[in-house]
CSV table of C-alpha atoms in Angstrom, one decimal:
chain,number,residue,atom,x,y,z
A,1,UNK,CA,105.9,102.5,80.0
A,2,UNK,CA,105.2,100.4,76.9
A,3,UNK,CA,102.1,97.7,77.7
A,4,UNK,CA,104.0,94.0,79.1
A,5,UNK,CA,100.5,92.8,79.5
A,6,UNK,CA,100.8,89.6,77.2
A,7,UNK,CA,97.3,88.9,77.3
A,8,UNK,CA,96.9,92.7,75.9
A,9,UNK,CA,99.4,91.5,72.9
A,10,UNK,CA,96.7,89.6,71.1
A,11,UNK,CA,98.4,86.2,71.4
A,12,UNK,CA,102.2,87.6,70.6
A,13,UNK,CA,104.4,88.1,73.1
A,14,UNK,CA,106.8,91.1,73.3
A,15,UNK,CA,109.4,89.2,75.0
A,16,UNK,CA,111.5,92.6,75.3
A,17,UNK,CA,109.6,95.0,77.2
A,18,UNK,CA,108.5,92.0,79.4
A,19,UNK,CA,111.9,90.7,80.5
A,20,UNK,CA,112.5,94.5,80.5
A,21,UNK,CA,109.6,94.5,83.2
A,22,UNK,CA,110.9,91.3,84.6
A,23,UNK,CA,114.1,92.8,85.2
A,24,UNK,CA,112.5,96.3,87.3
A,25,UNK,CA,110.6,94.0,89.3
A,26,UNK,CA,113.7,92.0,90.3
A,27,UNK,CA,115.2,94.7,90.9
A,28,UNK,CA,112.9,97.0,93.0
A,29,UNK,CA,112.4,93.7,95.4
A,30,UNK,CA,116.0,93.2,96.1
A,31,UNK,CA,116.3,97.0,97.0
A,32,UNK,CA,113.6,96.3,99.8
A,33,UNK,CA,115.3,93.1,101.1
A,34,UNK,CA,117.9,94.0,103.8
A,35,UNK,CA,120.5,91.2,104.8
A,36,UNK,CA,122.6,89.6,102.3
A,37,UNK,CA,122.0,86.2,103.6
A,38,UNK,CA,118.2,86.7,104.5
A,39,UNK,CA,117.5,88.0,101.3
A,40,UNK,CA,118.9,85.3,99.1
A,41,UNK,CA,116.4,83.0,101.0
A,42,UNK,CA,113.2,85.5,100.5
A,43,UNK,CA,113.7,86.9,97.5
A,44,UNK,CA,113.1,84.0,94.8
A,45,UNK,CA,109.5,83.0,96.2
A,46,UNK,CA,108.7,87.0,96.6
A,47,UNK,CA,110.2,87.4,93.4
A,48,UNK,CA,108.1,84.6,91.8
A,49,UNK,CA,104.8,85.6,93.8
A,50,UNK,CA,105.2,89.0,92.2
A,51,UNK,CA,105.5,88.1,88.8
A,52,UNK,CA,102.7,85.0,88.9
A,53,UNK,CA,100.7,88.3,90.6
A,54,UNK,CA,102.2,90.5,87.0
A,55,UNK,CA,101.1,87.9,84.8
A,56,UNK,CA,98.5,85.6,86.0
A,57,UNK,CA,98.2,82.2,83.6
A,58,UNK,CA,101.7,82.1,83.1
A,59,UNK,CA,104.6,79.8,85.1
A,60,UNK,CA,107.2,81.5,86.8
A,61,UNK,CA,110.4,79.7,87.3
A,62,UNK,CA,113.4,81.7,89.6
A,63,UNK,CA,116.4,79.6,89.7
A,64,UNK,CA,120.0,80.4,90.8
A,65,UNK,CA,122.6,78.0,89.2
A,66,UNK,CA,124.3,78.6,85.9
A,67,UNK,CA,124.5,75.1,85.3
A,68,UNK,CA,120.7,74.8,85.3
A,69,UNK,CA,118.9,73.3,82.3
A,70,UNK,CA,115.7,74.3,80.7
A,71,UNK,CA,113.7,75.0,78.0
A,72,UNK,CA,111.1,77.3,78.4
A,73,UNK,CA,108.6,78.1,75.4
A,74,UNK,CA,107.2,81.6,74.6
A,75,UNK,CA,109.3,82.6,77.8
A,76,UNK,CA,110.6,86.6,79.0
A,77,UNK,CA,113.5,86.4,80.8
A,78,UNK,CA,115.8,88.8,82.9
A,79,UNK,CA,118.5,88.2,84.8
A,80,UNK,CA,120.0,90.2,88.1
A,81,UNK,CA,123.0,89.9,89.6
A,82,UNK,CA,122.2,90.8,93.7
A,83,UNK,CA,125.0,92.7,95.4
A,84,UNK,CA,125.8,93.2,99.1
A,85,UNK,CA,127.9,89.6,100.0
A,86,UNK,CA,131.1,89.4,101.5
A,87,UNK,CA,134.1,91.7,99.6
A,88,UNK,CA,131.2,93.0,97.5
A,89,UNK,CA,130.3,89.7,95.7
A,90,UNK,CA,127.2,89.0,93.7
A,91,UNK,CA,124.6,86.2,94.0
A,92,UNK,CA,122.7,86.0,90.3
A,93,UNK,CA,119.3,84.9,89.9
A,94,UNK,CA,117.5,83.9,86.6
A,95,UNK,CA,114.0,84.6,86.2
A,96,UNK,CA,111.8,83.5,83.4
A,97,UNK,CA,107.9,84.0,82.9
A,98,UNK,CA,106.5,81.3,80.0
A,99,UNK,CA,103.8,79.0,78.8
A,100,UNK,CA,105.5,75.6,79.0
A,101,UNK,CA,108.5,74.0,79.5
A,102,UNK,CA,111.0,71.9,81.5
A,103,UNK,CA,113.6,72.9,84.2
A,104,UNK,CA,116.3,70.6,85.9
A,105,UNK,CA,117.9,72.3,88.6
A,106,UNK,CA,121.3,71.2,89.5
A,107,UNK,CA,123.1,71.7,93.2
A,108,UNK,CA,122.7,70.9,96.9
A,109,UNK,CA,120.6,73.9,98.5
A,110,UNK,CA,117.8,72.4,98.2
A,111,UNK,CA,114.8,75.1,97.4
A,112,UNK,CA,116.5,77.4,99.4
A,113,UNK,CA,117.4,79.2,95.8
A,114,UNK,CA,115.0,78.3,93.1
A,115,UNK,CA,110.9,78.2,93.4
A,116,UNK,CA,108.5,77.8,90.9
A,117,UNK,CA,104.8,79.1,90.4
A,118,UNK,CA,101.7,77.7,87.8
A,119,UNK,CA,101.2,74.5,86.5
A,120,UNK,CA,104.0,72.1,87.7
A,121,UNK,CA,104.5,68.7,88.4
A,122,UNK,CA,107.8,67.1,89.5
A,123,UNK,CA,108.0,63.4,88.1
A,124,UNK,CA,110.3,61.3,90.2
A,125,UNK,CA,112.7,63.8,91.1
A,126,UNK,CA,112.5,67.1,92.5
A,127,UNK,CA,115.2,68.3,90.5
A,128,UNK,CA,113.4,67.8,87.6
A,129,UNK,CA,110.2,70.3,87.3
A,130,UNK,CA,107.7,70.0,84.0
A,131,UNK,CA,105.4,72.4,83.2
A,132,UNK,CA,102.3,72.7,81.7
A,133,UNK,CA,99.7,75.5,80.4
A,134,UNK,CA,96.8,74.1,82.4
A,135,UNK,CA,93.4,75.5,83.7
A,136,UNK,CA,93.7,74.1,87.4
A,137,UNK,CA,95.0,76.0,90.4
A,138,UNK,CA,98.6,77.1,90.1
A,139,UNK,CA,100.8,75.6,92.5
A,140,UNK,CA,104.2,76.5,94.3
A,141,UNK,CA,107.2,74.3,94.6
């Protein structure tokens, strides 16, 4: 498999192969969750743990809402639609791995779907989440 290590890229990201990473990673952890409805509450702060663990000094946002806005700069992204609900439905999750950048989540489940991992703050609001690419300790939402 081609290097994702963006730190290994000599400052230029290979969006590509990382979302491409991105996107084995979410899927390999859905594949080990069992329940429909547990899993849809583990899986985004697993999933986020996992890729802050892939790609230390990077922010991991994992969001599920296609209304969502954000802006996320020198970002990977892959997105994964999670079977196994009710008459075969889908639940899709987002998940981007950046530098900076802005997210305003939109809905009422709370942080039931949606975590964040790195350098955060939440001004205000908890629906709206700022980013940073600081050199404290990362912290979860």
């Amino acid at each position: 498999m081609p290097n994702s290590d963006p730190e290994a890229m000599k400052g230029a990201w290979k969006s590509g192969e990382v979302g491409a990473k991105i996107g084995e990673v979410m899927r390999k952890l859905w594949d080990q969750l069992s329940s429909f409805e547990d899993a849809k509450g583990k899986y985004p702060r697993q999933l986020a743990q996992q890729l802050s663990d892939e790609y230390p000094g990077y922010n991991v946002a994992v969001f599920h809402n296609q209304y969502s806005e954000y802006y996320f700069v020198n970002g990977a992204h892959s997105h994964h639609e999670c079977k196994g609900g009710l008459f075969g439905t889908t639940f899709g999750y987002e998940a981007w791995v950046f530098e900076c950048g802005y997210l305003r989540r939109y809905g009422d489940a709370g942080w039931e779907n949606w975590t964040c991992k790195g350098w955060l703050c939440s001004p205000g609001s908890e629906e709206h989440v700022l980013f940073t690419n600081g050199t404290e300790d990362p912290q979860t939402c």
